[in-house]
Coordinates of C-alpha atoms in Angstrom, one line a residue:
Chain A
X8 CA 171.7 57.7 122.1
X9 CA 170.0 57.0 118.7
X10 CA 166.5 58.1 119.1
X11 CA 164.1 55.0 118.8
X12 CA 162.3 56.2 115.7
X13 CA 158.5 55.9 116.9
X14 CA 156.1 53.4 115.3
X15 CA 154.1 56.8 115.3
X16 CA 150.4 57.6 114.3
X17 CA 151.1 58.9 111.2
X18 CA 151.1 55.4 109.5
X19 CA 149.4 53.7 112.4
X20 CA 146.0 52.2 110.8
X21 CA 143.1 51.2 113.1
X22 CA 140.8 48.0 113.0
X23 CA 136.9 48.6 112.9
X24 CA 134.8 46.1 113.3
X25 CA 131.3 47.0 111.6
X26 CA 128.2 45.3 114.1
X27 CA 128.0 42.7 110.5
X28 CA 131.0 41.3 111.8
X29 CA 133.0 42.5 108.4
X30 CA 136.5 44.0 109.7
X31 CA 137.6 47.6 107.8
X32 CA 140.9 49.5 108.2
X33 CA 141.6 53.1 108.7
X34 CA 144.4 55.9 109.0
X35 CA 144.7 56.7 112.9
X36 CA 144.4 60.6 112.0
X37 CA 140.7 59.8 110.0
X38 CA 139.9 58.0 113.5
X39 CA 140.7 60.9 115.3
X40 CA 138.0 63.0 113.4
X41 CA 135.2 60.2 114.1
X42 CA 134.7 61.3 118.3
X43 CA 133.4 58.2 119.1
X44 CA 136.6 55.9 117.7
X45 CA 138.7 58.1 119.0
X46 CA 137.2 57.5 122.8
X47 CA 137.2 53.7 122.3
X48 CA 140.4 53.8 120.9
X49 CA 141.3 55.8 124.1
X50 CA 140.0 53.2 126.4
X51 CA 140.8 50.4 124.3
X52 CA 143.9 50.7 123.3
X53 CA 145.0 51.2 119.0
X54 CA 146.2 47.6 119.4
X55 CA 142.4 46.4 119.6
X56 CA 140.2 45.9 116.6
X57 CA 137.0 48.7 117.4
X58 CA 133.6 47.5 117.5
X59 CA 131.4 49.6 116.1
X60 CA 128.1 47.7 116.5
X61 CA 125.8 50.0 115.3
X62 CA 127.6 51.0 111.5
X63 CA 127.7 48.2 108.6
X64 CA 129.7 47.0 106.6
X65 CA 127.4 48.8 103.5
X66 CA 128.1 52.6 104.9
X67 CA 131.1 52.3 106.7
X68 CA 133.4 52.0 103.7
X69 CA 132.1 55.2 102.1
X70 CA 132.4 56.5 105.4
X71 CA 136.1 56.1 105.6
X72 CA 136.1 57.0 101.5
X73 CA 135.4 60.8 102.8
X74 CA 138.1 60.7 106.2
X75 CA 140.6 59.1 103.6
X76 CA 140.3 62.7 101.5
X77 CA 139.9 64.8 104.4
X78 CA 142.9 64.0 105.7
X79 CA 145.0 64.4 102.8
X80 CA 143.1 67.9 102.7
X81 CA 141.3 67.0 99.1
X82 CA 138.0 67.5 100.4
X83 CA 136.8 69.9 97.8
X84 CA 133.0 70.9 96.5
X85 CA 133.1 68.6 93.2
X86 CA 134.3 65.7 95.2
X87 CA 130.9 65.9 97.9
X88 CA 129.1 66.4 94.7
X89 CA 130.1 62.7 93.3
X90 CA 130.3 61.8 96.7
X91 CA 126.2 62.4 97.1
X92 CA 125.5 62.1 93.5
X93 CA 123.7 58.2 93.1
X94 CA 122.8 58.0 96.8
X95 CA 118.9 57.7 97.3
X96 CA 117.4 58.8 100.0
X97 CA 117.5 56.0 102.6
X98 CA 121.3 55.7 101.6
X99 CA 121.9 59.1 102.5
X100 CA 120.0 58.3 105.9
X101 CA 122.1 55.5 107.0
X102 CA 125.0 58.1 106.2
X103 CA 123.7 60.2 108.6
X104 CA 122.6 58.7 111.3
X105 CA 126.2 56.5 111.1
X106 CA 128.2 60.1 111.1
X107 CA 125.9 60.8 114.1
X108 CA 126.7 57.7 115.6
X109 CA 130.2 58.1 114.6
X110 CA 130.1 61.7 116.1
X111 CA 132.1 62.1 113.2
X112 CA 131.7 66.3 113.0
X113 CA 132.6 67.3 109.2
X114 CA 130.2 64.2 107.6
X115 CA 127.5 65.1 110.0
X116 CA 127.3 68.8 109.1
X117 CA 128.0 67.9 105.4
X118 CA 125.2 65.2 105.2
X119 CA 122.6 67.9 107.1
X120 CA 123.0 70.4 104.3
X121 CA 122.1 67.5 101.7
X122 CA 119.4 66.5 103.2
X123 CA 118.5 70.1 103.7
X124 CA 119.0 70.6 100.3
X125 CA 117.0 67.1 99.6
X126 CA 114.2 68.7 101.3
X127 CA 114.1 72.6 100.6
X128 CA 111.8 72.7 97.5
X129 CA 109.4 69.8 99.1
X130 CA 105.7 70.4 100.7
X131 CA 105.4 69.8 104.6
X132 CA 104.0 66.5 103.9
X133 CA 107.0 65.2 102.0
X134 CA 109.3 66.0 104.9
X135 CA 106.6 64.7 107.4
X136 CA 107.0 61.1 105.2
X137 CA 110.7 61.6 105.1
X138 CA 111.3 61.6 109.0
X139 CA 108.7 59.5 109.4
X140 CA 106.4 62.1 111.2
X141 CA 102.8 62.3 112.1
X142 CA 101.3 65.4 112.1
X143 CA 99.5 66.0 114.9
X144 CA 98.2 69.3 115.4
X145 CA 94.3 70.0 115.3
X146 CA 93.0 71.7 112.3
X147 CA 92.5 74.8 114.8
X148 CA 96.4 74.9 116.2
X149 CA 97.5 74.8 112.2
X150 CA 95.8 77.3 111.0
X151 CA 96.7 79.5 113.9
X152 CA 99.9 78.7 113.3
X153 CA 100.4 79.0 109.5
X154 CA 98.4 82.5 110.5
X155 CA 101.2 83.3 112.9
X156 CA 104.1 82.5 110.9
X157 CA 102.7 84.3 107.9
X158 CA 103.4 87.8 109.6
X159 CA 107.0 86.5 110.6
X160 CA 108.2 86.4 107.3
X161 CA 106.6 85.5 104.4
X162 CA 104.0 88.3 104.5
X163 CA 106.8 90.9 103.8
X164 CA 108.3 89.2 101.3
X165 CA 105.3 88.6 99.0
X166 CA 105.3 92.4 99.3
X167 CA 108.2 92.9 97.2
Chain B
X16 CA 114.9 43.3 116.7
X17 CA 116.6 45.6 114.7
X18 CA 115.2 48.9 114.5
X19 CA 114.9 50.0 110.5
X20 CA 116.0 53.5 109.3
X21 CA 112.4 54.5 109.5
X22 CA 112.6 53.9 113.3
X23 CA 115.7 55.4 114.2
X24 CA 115.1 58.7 111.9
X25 CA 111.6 59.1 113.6
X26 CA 113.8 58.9 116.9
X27 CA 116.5 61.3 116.3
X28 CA 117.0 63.7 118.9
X29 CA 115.6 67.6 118.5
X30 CA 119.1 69.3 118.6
X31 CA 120.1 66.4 115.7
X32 CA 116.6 67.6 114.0
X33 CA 117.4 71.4 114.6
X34 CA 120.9 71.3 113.0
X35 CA 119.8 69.9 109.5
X36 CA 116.7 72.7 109.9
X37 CA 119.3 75.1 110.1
X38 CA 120.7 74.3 106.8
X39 CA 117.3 75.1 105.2
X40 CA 117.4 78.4 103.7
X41 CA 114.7 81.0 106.0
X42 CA 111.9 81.1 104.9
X43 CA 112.1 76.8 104.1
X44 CA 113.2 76.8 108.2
X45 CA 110.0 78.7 108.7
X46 CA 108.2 75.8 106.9
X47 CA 109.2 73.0 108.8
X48 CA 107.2 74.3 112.2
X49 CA 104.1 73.1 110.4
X50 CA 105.4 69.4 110.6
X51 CA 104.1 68.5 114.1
X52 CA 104.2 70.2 117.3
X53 CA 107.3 68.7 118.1
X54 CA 109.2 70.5 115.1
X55 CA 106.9 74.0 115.8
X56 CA 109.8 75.6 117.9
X57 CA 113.1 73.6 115.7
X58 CA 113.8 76.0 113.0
X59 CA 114.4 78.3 116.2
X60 CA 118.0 77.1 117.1
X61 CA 118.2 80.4 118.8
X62 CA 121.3 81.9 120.5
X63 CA 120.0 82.6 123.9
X64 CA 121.1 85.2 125.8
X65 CA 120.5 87.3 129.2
X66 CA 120.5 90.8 130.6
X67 CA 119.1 93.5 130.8
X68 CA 116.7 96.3 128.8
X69 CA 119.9 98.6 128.8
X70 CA 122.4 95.8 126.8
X71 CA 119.7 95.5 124.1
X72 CA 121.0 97.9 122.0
X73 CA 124.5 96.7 122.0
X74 CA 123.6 93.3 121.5
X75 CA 121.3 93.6 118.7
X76 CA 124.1 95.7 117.1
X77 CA 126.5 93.2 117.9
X78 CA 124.2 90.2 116.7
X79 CA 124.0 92.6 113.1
X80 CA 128.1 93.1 112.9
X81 CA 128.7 89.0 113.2
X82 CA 126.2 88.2 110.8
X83 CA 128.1 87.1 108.1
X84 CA 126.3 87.9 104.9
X85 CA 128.4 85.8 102.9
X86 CA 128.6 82.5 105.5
X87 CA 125.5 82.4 107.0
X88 CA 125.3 78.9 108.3
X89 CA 128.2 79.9 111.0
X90 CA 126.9 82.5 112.6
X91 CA 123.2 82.7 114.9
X92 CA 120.5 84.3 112.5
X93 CA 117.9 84.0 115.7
X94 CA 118.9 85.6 118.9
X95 CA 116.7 85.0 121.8
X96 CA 117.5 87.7 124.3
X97 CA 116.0 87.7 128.1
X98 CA 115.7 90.8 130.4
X99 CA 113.6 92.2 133.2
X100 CA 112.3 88.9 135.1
X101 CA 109.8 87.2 132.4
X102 CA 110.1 89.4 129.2
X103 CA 112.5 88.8 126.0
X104 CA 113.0 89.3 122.6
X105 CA 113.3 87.5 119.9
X106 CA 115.6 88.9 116.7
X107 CA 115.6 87.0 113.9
X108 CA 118.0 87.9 110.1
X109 CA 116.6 87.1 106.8
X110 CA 116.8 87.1 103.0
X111 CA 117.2 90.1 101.6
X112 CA 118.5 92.6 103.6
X113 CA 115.6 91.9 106.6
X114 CA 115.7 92.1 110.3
X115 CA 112.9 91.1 112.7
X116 CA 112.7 92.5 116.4
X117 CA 109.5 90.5 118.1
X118 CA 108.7 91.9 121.4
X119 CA 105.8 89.7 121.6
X120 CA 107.0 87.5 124.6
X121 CA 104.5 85.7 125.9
X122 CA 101.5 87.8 124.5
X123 CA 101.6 90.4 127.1
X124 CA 100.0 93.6 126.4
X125 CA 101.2 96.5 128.3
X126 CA 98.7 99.8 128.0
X127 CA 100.4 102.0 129.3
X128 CA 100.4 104.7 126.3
X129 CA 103.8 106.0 124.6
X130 CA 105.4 108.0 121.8
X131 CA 108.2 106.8 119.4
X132 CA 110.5 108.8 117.5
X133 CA 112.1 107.0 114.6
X134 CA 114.9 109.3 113.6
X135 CA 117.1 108.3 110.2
X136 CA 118.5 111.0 109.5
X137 CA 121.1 111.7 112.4
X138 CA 124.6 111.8 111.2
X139 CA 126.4 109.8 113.4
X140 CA 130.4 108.4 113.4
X141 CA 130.1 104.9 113.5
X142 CA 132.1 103.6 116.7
X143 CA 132.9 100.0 115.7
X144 CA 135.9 99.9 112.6
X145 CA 134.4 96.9 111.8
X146 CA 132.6 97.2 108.7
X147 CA 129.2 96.0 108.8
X148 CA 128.9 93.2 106.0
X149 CA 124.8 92.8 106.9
X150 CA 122.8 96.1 106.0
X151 CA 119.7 96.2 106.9
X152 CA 117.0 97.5 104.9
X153 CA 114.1 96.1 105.9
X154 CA 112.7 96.3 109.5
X155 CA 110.1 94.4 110.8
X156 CA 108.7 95.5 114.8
X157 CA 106.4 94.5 116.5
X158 CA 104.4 94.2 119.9
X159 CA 106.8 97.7 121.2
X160 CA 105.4 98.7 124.6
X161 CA 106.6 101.7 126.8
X162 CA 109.2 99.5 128.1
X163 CA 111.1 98.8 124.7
X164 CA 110.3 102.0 122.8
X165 CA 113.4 103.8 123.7
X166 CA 115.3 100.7 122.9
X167 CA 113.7 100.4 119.5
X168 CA 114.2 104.1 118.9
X169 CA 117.8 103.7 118.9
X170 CA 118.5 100.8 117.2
X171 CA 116.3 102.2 114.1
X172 CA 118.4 105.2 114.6
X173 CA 121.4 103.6 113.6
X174 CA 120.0 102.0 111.0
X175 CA 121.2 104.0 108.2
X176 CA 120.1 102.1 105.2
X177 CA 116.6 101.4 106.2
X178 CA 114.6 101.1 103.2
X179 CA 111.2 99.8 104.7
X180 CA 109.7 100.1 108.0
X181 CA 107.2 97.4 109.2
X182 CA 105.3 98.2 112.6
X183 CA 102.2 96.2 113.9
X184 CA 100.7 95.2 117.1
X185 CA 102.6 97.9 119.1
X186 CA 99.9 98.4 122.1
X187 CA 99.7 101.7 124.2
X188 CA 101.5 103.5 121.1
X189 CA 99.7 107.1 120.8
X190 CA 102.1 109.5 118.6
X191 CA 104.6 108.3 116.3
X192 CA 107.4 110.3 114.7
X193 CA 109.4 109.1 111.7
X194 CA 112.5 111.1 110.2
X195 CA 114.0 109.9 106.9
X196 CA 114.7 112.2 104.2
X197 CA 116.6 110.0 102.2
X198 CA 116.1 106.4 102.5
X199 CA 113.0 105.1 103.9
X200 CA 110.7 103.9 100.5
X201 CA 107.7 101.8 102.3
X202 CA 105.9 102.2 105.7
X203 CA 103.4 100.0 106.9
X204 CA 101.8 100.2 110.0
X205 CA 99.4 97.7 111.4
X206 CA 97.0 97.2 114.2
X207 CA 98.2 99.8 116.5
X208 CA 95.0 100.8 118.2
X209 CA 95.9 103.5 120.0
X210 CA 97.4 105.6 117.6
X211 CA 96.0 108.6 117.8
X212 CA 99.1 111.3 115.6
X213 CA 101.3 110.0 112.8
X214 CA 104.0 112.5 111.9
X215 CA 105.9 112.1 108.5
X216 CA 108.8 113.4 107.8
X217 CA 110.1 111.4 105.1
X218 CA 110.2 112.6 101.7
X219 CA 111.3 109.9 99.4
X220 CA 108.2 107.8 100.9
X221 CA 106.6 105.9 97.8
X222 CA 104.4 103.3 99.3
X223 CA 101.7 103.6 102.6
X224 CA 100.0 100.6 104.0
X225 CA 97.9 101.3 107.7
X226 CA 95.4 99.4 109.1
X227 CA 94.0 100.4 112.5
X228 CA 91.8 103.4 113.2
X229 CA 92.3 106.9 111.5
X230 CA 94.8 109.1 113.1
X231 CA 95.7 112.7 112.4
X232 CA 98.4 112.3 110.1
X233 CA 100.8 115.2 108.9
X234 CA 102.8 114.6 106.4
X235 CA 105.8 117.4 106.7
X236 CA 107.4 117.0 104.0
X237 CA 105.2 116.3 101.2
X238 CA 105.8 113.3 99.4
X239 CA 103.8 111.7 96.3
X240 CA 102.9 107.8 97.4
X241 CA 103.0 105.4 94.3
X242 CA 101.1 103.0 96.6
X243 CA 98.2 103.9 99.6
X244 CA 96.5 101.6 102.0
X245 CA 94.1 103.1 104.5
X246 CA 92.6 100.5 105.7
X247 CA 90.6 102.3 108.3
X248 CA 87.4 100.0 109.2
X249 CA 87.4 100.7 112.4
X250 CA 86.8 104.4 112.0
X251 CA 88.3 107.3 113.7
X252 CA 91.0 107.5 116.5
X253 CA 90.0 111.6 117.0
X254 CA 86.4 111.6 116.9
X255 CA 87.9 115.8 116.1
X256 CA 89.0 115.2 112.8
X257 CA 87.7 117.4 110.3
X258 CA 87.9 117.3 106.4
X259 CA 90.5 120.0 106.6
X260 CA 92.7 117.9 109.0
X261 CA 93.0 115.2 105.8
X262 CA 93.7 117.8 103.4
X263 CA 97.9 117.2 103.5
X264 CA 97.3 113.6 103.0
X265 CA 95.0 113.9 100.4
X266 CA 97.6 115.0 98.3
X267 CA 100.0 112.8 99.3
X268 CA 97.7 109.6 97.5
X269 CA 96.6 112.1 94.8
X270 CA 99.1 110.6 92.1
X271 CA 99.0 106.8 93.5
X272 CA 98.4 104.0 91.0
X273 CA 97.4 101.5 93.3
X274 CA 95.0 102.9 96.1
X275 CA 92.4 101.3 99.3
X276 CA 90.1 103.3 100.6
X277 CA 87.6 103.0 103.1
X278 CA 84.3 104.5 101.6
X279 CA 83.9 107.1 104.9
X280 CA 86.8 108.6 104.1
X281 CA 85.7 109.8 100.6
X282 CA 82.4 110.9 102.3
X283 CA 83.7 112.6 105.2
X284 CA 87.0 113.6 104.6
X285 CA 87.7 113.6 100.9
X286 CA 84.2 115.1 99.2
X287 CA 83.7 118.3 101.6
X288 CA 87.4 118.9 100.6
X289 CA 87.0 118.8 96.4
X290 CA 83.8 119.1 95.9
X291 CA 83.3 122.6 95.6
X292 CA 85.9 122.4 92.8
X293 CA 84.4 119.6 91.6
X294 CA 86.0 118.4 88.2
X295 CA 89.5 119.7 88.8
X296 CA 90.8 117.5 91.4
X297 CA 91.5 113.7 89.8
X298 CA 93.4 111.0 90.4
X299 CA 95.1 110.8 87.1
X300 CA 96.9 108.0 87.6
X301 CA 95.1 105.6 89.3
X302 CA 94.5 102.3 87.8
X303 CA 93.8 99.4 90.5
X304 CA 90.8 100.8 93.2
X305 CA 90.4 98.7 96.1
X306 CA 87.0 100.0 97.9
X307 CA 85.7 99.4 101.5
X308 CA 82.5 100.0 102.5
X309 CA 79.5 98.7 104.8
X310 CA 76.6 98.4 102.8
X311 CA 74.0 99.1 105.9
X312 CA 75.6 102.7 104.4
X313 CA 72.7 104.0 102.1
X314 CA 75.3 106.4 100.7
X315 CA 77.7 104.0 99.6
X316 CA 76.8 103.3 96.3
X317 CA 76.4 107.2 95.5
X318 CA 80.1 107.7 97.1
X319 CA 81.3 105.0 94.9
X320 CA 79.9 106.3 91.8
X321 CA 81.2 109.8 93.2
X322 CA 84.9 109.0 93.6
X323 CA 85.2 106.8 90.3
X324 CA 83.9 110.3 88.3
X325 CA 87.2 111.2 89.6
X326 CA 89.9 108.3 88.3
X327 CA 89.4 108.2 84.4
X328 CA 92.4 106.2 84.2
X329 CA 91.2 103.3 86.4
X330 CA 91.3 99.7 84.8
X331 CA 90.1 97.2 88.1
X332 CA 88.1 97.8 90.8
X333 CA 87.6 96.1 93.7
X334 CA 84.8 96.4 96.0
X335 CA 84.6 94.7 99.5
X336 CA 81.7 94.8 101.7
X337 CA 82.3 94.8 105.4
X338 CA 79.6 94.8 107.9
X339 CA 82.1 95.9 110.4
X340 CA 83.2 98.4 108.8
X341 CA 83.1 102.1 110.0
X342 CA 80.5 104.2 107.9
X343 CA 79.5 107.6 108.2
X344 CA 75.3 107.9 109.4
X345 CA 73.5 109.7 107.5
X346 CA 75.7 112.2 106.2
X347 CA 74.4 115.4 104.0
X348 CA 77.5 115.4 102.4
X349 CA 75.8 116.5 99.2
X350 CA 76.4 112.8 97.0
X351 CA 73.0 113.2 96.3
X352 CA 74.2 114.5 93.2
X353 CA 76.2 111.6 92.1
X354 CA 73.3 110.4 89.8
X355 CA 74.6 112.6 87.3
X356 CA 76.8 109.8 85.4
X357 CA 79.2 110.7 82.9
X358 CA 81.4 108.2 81.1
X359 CA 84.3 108.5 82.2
X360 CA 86.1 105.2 82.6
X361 CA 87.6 103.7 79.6
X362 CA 90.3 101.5 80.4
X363 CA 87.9 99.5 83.5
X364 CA 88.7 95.8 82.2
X365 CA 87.7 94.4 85.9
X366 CA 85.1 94.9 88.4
X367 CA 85.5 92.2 91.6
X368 CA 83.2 92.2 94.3
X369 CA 83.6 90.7 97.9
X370 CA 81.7 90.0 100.6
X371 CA 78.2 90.3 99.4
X372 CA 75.7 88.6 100.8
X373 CA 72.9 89.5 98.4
X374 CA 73.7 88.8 95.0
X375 CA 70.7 91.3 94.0
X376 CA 72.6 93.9 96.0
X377 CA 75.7 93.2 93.9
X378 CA 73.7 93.3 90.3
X379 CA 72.1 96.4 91.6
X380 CA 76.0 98.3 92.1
X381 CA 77.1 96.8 89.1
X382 CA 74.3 98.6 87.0
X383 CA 75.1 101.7 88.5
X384 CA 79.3 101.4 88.2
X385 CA 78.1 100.5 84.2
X386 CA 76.8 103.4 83.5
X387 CA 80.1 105.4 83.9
X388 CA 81.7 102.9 81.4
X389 CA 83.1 104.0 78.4
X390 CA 83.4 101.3 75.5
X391 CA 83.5 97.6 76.0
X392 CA 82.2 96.7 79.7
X393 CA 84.3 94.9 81.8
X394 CA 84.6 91.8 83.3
X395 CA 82.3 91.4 86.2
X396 CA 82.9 89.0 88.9
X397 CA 80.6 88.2 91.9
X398 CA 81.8 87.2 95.5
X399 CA 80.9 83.9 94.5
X400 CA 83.0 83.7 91.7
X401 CA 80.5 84.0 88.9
X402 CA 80.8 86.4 86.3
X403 CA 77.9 88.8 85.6
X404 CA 76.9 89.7 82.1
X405 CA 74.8 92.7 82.3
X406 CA 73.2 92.1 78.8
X407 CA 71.0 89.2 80.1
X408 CA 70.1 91.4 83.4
X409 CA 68.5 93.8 81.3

């Protein structure tokens, strides 16, 4: 018997539907690496187009730019360069908090080291603003603090 | 309504928060616990782990051999380890070769009075084929108590490229031992108020730092420090200790460049020592003077003027004024003498006082320091921040 050759996943796109009612296509395999889809999918069937009502249609596409080159293995240093490179920070926000959304592991972890890096040469305050943060210790818990942390590390290393 | 970025940033979970903190390079992660209380404890994403006092040797060694030095976002640089019922410790990796052990759990301070023995030199196979990518060469303890001392003792033992050796706060410590003839550079030891014998054997030892009361020290093998703190305000730790006892250390800061003293020491320890062969013991190569004294002392400016007759070399002096600080009463010590001045100091570009109250008080010492100047005067500044020009004081 001639075995049925299976419409199988490996050209098997998905339908997303982004909560802006725009509708985007992707690879099954980039689905797989975006947790959430991949649990929809699961109890929705691949036939179904996906709503995703909390990712629009402005991030999702560059979201499925990066699963596109992931899965053909391409993902390489220069590439998350460009792939950062004209994004302000509110872009790169959305970014995130869609990867998060998306539980979409490799974006997530990628995005956190840019905004890590976005952050690492900025003052307290900038990254309070940035997250959107009130400070609210009392002038007496922050200077006990900053008087603590000074012997954790930065008091040796101003030694050498 | 639809919740803007602002919004759903500000609303992020702490474990989302804590994973882009842990991207931060150290001493950045260190940064962010000044953001709000809620972000004090994020940069902490800790591998927690339980047990007992006896696993903390293996598991600090084991934390050490997975640290990757050249992937450090994989593995845990914080290790949170539990034992007993309610005590832990925290081990944190940083830049540059360091390793912090915290035993400071909960700010409990256990008297009960130990002795440590840090021993570097033991030759000793290494058990695990793994080769260890992280190094350490700087350790940082703190807050040891009889219950961790032994633990502590044998990690440092194993430690074999240990380079400097931080200890403070380690309560109930009475006699410390330290072994390294090869390695160990810089010791500092802080606020360990029961430390009453300090036993050095460690002859490549270049720089000293110790604040905390005066204990007998004996340095074995004699090394030459290039860089000496003795902070010593709070006065002796053996009310026993003679000038004869200081003798070995004296000689260890006799060629340091940068030096702090405390001006009791100089009175009572250094003087009775070198003054009968007054003239031939100098500090040749000191050039930055940091002096502590209590001005209720009405020896101190005489011991000042004393020990500067001795550092011809010297180009900036600091002197800090403590009313807390130790001072020896009344002492015949024979700096009556000291009026004699001699100009001695040619290269003095900087005279700073601190923690004067009475500017009079500071002008007064400042007439006194000028007359051992040599050349062009140097720049005086008060503890307010003025500069002094003697000229118009005249």
């Amino acid at each position: 018997m001639a075995q049925e050759a299976s419409s199988s996943t490996s050209s098997k796109t998905i339908s997303l539907k982004t909560g802006d009612g725009e509708i985007f296509e992707i690879e099954a395999s980039a689905a797989k690496q975006m947790k959430t889809v991949q649990r929809l999918i699961d109890d929705l069937g691949d036939d179904i187009t996906i709503p995703l009502h909390n990712v629009f249609s402005k991030e999702l596409p560059k979201i499925i730019e990066y699963y596109k080159k992931d899965i053909t293995g391409e993902i390489t240093k220069d590439f998350e360069a460009e792939f950062v490179k004209d994004l302000n920070d509110d872009e790169v926000k959305v970014l995130f908090l869609a990867a998060n959304y998306l539980d979409a592991n490799k974006l997530f972890e990628f995005l956190s080291q840019n905004i890590a890096d976005r952050l690492e040469s900025k003052s307290v305050e900038y990254v309070r603003k940035y997250f959107g943060v009130e400070n609210d210790f009392t002038p007496e818990e922050e200077s006990k603090l900053r008087e603590e942390r000074a012997w954790s590390f930065r008091g040796i290393k101003e030694d050498e | 309504m639809e919740e803007s970025i602002e919004d759903l940033f500000r609303n992020l979970p702490d474990e989302i928060l804590g994973c882009i903190v842990s991207f931060l390079p150290n001493e950045h992660a260190l940064e962010t616990s000044l953001i709000s209380t809620r972000w004090r404890d994020l940069w902490n994403q800790i591998l927690v782990k339980h047990g007992t006092i006896e696993d903390i040797t293996g598991i600090v060694a084991q934390f050490l051999t997975n640290f990757d030095v050249f992937d450090p976002l994989k593995r845990p640089r914080k290790l949170q380890f539990h034992f007993d019922d309610d005590n832990a410790l925290f081990a944190a990796i940083a830049a540059n070769s360091k390793l912090l052990l915290d035993f400071s759990y909960k700010k409990k301070k256990l008297e009960r009075k130990y002795e440590l023995e840090f021993n570097l030199n033991k030759q000793h196979f290494t058990y695990n084929l793994v080769p260890q990518t992280f190094l350490v060469k700087s350790l940082y303890l703190k807050s040891l108590s009889y219950l961790t001392s032994e633990v502590a003792s044998s990690i440092v033992s194993n430690l074999d490229h240990l380079e400097n050796l931080v200890i403070t706060d380690c309560c109930g410590l009475q006699s410390l031992f330290i072994e390294s003839e090869s390695k160990l550079h810089k010791l500092t030891i802080l606020d360990c108020l029961q430390l009453k014998s300090l036993h050095l054997r460690t002859s490549k030892l270049k720089s000293f730092r110790y604040r905390g009361p005066l204990p007998r020290i004996w340095p074995e093998s004699h090394f030459n420090l290039c860089h000496a703190i003795l902070d010593v305000r709070q006065g002796l730790s053996c009310s026993d200790l003679i000038a004869q006892d200081f003798d070995e250390t004296l000689l260890t800061i006799k060629n340091s460049e940068v030096l702090t003293l405390c001006g009791w020491i100089f009175e009572a320890l250094i003087w009775p020592s070198i003054s009968p062969s007054s003239g031939s013991f100098i500090f040749y190569k000191l050039r930055e003077l940091w002096w502590i004294d209590n001005h209720e002392n009405e020896n101190s400016a005489n011991a000042l003027v004393s020990f500067l007759k001795l550092c011809p070399a010297l180009e900036q002096l600091f002197v800090m004024i403590d009313p807390k600080s130790y001072y020896v009463p009344r002492s015949n010590s024979g700096l009556m003498q000291a009026n004699k001045y001699t100009k001695i100091l040619e290269q003095l570009k900087l005279i700073k006082f601190m923690g004067f109250t009475n500017p009079m008080d500071e002008i007064s010492v400042a007439k006194n320091l000028i007359q051992l100047v040599k050349g062009k005067p140097p720049k005086i500044e008060t503890s307010c921040g003025t500069y002094l020009d003697l000229m118009l004081m005249q």
